[in-house]
Tab-separated table of C-alpha atoms in Angstrom:
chain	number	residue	atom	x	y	z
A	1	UNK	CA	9.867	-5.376	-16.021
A	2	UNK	CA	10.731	-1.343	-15.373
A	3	UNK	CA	7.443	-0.507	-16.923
A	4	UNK	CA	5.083	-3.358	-15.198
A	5	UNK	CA	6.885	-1.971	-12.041
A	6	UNK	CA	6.603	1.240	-12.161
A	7	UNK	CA	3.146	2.016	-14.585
A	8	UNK	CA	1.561	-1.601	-14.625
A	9	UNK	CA	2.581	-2.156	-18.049
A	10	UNK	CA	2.633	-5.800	-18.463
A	11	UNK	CA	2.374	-6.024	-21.957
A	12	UNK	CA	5.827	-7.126	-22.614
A	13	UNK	CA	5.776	-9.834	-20.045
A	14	UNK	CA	5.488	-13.289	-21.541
A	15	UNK	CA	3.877	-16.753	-20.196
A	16	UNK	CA	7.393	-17.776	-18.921
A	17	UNK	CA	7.884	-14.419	-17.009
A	18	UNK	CA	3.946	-14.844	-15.607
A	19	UNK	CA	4.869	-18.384	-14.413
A	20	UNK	CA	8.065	-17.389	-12.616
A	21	UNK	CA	6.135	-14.664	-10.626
A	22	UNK	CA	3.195	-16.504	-9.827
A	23	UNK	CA	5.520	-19.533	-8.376
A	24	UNK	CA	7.350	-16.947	-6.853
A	25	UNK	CA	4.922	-15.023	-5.241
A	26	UNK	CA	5.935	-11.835	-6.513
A	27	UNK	CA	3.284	-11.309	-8.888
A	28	UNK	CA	1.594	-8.833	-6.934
A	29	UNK	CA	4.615	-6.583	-7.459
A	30	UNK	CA	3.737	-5.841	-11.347
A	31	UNK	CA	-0.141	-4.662	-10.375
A	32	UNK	CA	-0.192	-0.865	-9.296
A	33	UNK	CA	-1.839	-1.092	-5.782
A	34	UNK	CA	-2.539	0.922	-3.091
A	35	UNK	CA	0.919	0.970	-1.937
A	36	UNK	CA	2.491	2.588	-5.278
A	37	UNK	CA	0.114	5.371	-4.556
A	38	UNK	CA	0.786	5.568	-0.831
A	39	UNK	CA	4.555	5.515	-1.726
A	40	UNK	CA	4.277	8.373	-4.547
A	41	UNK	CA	1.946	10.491	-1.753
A	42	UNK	CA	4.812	10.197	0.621
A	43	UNK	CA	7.055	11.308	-1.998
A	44	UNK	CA	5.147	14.567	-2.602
A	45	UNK	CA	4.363	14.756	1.107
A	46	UNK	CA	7.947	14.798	1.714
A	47	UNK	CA	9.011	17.801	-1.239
A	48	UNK	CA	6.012	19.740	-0.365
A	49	UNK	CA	7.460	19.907	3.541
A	50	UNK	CA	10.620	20.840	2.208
A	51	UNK	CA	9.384	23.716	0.289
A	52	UNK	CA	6.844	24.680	3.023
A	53	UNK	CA	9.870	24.948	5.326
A	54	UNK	CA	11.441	27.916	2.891
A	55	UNK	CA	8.170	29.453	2.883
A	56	UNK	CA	7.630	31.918	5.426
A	57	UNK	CA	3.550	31.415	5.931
A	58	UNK	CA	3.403	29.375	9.079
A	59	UNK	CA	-0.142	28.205	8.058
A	60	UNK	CA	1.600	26.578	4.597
A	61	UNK	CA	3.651	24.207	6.322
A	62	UNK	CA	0.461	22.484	7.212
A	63	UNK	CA	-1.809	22.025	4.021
A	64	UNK	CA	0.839	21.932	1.418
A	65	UNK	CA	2.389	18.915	2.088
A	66	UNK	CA	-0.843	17.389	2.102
A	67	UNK	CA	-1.371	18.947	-1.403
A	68	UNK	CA	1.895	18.130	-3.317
A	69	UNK	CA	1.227	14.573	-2.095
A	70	UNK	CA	-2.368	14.390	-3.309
A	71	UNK	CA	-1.305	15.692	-6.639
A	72	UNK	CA	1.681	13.406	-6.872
A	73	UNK	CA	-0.286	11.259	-6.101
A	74	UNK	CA	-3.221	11.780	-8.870
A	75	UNK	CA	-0.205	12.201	-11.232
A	76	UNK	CA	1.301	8.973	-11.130
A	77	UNK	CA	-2.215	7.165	-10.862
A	78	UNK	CA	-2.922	8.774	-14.292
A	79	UNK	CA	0.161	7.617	-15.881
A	80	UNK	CA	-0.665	4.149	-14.156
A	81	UNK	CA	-3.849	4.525	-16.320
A	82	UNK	CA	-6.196	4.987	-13.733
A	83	UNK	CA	-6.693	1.151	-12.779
A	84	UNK	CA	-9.260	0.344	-10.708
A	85	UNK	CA	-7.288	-0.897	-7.870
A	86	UNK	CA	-5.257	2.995	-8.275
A	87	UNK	CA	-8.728	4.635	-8.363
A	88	UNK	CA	-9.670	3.114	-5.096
A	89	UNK	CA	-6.049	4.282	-3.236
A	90	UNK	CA	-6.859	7.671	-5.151
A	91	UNK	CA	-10.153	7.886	-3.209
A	92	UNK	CA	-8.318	6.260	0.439
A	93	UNK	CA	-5.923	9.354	0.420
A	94	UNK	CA	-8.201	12.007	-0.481
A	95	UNK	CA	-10.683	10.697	2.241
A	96	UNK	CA	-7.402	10.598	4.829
A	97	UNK	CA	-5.962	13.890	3.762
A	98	UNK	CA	-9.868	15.307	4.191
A	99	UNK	CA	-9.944	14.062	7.642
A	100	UNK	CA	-6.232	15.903	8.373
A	101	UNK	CA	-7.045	19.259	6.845
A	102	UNK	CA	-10.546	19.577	8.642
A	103	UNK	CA	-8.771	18.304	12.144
A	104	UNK	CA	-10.466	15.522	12.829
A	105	UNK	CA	-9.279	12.124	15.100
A	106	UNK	CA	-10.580	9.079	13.858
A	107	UNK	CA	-9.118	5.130	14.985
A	108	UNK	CA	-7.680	3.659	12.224
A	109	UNK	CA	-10.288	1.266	11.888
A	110	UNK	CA	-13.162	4.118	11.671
A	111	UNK	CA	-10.788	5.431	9.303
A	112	UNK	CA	-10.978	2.155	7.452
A	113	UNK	CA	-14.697	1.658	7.368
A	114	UNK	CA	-14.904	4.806	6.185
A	115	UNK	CA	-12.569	4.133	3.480
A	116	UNK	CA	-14.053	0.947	2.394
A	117	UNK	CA	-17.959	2.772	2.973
A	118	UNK	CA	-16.857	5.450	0.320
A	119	UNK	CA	-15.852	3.210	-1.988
A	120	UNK	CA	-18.596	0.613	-2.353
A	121	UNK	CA	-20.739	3.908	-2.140
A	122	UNK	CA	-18.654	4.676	-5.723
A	123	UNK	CA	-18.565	1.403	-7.165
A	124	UNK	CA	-20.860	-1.098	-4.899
A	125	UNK	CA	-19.432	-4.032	-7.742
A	126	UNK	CA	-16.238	-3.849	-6.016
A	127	UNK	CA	-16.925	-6.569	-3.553
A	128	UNK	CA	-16.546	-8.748	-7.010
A	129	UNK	CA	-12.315	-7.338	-7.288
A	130	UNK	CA	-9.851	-9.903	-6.187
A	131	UNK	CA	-7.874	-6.993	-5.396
A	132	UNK	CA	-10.312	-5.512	-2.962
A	133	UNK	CA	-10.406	-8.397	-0.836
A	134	UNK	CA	-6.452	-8.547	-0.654
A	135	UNK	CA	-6.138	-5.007	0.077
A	136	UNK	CA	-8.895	-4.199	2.759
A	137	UNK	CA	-7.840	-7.974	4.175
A	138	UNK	CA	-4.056	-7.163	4.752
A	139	UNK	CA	-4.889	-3.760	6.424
A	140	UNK	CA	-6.849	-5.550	8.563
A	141	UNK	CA	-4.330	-7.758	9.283
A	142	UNK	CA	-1.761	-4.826	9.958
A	143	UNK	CA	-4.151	-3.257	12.425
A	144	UNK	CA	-4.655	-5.883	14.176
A	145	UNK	CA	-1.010	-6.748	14.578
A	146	UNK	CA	-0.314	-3.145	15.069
A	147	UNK	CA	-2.747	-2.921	18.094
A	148	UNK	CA	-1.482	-6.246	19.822
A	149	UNK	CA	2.804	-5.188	19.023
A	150	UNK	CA	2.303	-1.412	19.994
A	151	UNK	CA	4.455	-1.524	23.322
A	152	UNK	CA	7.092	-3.909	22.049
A	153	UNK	CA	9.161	-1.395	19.550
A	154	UNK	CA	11.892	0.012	21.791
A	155	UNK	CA	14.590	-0.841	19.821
A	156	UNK	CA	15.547	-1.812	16.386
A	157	UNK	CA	15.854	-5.214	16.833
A	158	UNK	CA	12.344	-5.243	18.458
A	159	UNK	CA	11.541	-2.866	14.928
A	160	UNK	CA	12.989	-5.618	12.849
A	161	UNK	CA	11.214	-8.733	14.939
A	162	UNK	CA	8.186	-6.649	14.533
A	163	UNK	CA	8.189	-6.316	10.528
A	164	UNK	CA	9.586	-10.384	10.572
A	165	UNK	CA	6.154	-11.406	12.322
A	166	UNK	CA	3.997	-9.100	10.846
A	167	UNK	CA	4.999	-10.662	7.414
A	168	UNK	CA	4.807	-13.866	8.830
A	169	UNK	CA	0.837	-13.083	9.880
A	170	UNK	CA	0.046	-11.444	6.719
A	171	UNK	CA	1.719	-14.749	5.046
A	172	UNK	CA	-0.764	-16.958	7.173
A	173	UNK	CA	-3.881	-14.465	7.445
A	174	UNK	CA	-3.865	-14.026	3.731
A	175	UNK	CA	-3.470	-17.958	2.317
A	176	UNK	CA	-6.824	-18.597	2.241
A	177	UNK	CA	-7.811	-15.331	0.252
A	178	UNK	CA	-4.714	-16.010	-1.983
A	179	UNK	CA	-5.862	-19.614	-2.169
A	180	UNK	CA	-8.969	-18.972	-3.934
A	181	UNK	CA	-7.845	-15.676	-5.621
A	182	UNK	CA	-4.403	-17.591	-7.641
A	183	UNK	CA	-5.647	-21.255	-6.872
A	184	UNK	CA	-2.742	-21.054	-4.466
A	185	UNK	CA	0.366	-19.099	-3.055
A	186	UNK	CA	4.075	-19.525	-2.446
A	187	UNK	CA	5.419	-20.517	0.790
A	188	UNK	CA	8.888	-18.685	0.102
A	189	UNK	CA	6.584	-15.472	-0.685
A	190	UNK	CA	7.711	-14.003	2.746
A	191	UNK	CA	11.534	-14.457	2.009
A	192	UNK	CA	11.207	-13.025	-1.348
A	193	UNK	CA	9.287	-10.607	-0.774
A	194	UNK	CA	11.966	-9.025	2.056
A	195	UNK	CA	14.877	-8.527	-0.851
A	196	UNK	CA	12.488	-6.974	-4.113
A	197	UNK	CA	9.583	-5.263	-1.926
A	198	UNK	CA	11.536	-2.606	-0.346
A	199	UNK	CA	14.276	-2.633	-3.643
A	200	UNK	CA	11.048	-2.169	-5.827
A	201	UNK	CA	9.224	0.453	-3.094
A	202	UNK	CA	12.143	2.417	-2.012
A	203	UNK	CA	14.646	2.445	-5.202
A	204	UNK	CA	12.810	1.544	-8.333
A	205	UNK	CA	9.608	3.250	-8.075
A	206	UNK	CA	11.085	6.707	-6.951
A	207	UNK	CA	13.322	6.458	-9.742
C-alpha cells in the first residue's frame, strides 16, 4: 500500500485489495495524479523559501522557490515512473511557474485552457485518458465553486462548510464521468475520502 501510495506501485496489490478500493471509492488514491505532484511542488516551494530567506540576494527569494519546487517536483515524477497522468501535472506546473517568473496575470480559467491547450498540443490522444477527463473535470468544478463561495470564507467554520460542499459538488459533478469511467462510484466516497485524503496528502506522501 506505502509504495502504490507514494510511487504508484501497485504491483503487490491483489484482486481482493482492488475490490475493496473500487467499492470504496478510494481507488483513485493508489494512481499518481496531478495532486501528488502539486503536493511534492509545494514541498520544494516551501524549502526553497526557507533557504531563500538565509540568502541575502533579494532577487533569490523570488525564483528559487519556484525552482526547488519544479525540481522536486520532476524528481518525484521520475521515481513515479513518469506516468502519463504525472507527465501531464509535470507540464501544468512548468506552464504555471512560466507564467510567475515572466510576471504575467492570467484568470484561472485562461490559465486552465492554457494548460489543457499545451497538452493536447503534446499528446492530442489524450482526450482518449480516463484520467484526463477526471482531472480537467474536477478543476472545473473547483473553479466554479471557487468563483460562486469567494465572499463566504470569514471564518473557519465558513472554511470548513466551504471544503464540506465543495466535496459534496465534486461528488455530484463528477458521477456521471465516474459512471462511465469505473461503471460506477461510491456514495460514501465523500466520507472516506475526508479521513485517508488529507492522512495520505499531508502525512504519508511527505514521508
Amino acid at each position: 500500500y506505502l509504495l502504490a501510495l507514494s510511487f504508484g506501485d501497485r504491483r503487490g496489490l491483489t484482486d481482493s485489495d482492488w475490490r475493496h478500493l473500487q467499492s470504496s471509492g478510494l481507488l483513485h488514491l493508489m494512481a499518481i495524479s496531478g495532486l501528488h505532484i502539486g503536493l511534492i511542488f509545494g514541498l520544494g516551494w516551501f524549502f526553497g523559501r526557507v533557504i531563500a530567506l538565509v540568502l541575502p540576494l533579494p532577487s533569490v527569494k523570488v525564483w528559487l522557490p519556484i525552482v526547488a519546487g519544479l525540481i522536486a517536483a520532476s524528481i518525484y515524477a521520475s521515481l513515479a515512473g513518469f506516468s502519463i497522468p504525472t507527465q501531464r501535472a509535470l507540464v501544468a506546473c512548468i506552464i504555471l511557474t512560466t507564467v510567475k517568473l515572466a510576471g504575467v496575470h492570467f484568470s484561472n480559467w485562461r490559465l486552465l485552457l492554457i494548460v489543457c491547450s499545451v497538452l493536447l498540443l503534446l499528446d492530442p490522444f489524450a482526450v482518449l485518458s480516463a484520467s484526463f477527463w477526471l482531472s480537467f473535470s474536477a478543476v472545473s468544478v473547483i473553479f466554479i465553486f471557487i468563483g460562486l463561495r469567494r465572499s463566504e470564507q470569514s471564518n473557519k467554520w465558513q472554511k470548513a462548510r466551504f471544503l464540506l460542499e465543495m466535496q459534496f459538488w465534486l461528488l455530484i459533478a463528477l458521477a456521471p464521468v465516474s459512471i462511465f469511467v469505473f461503471s460506477g462510484f461510491s456514495v460514501l466516497s465523500p466520507i472516506y475520502n475526508f479521513i485517508p485524503l488529507p492522512l495520505g496528502s499531508l502525512v504519508t506522501l511527505p514521508c
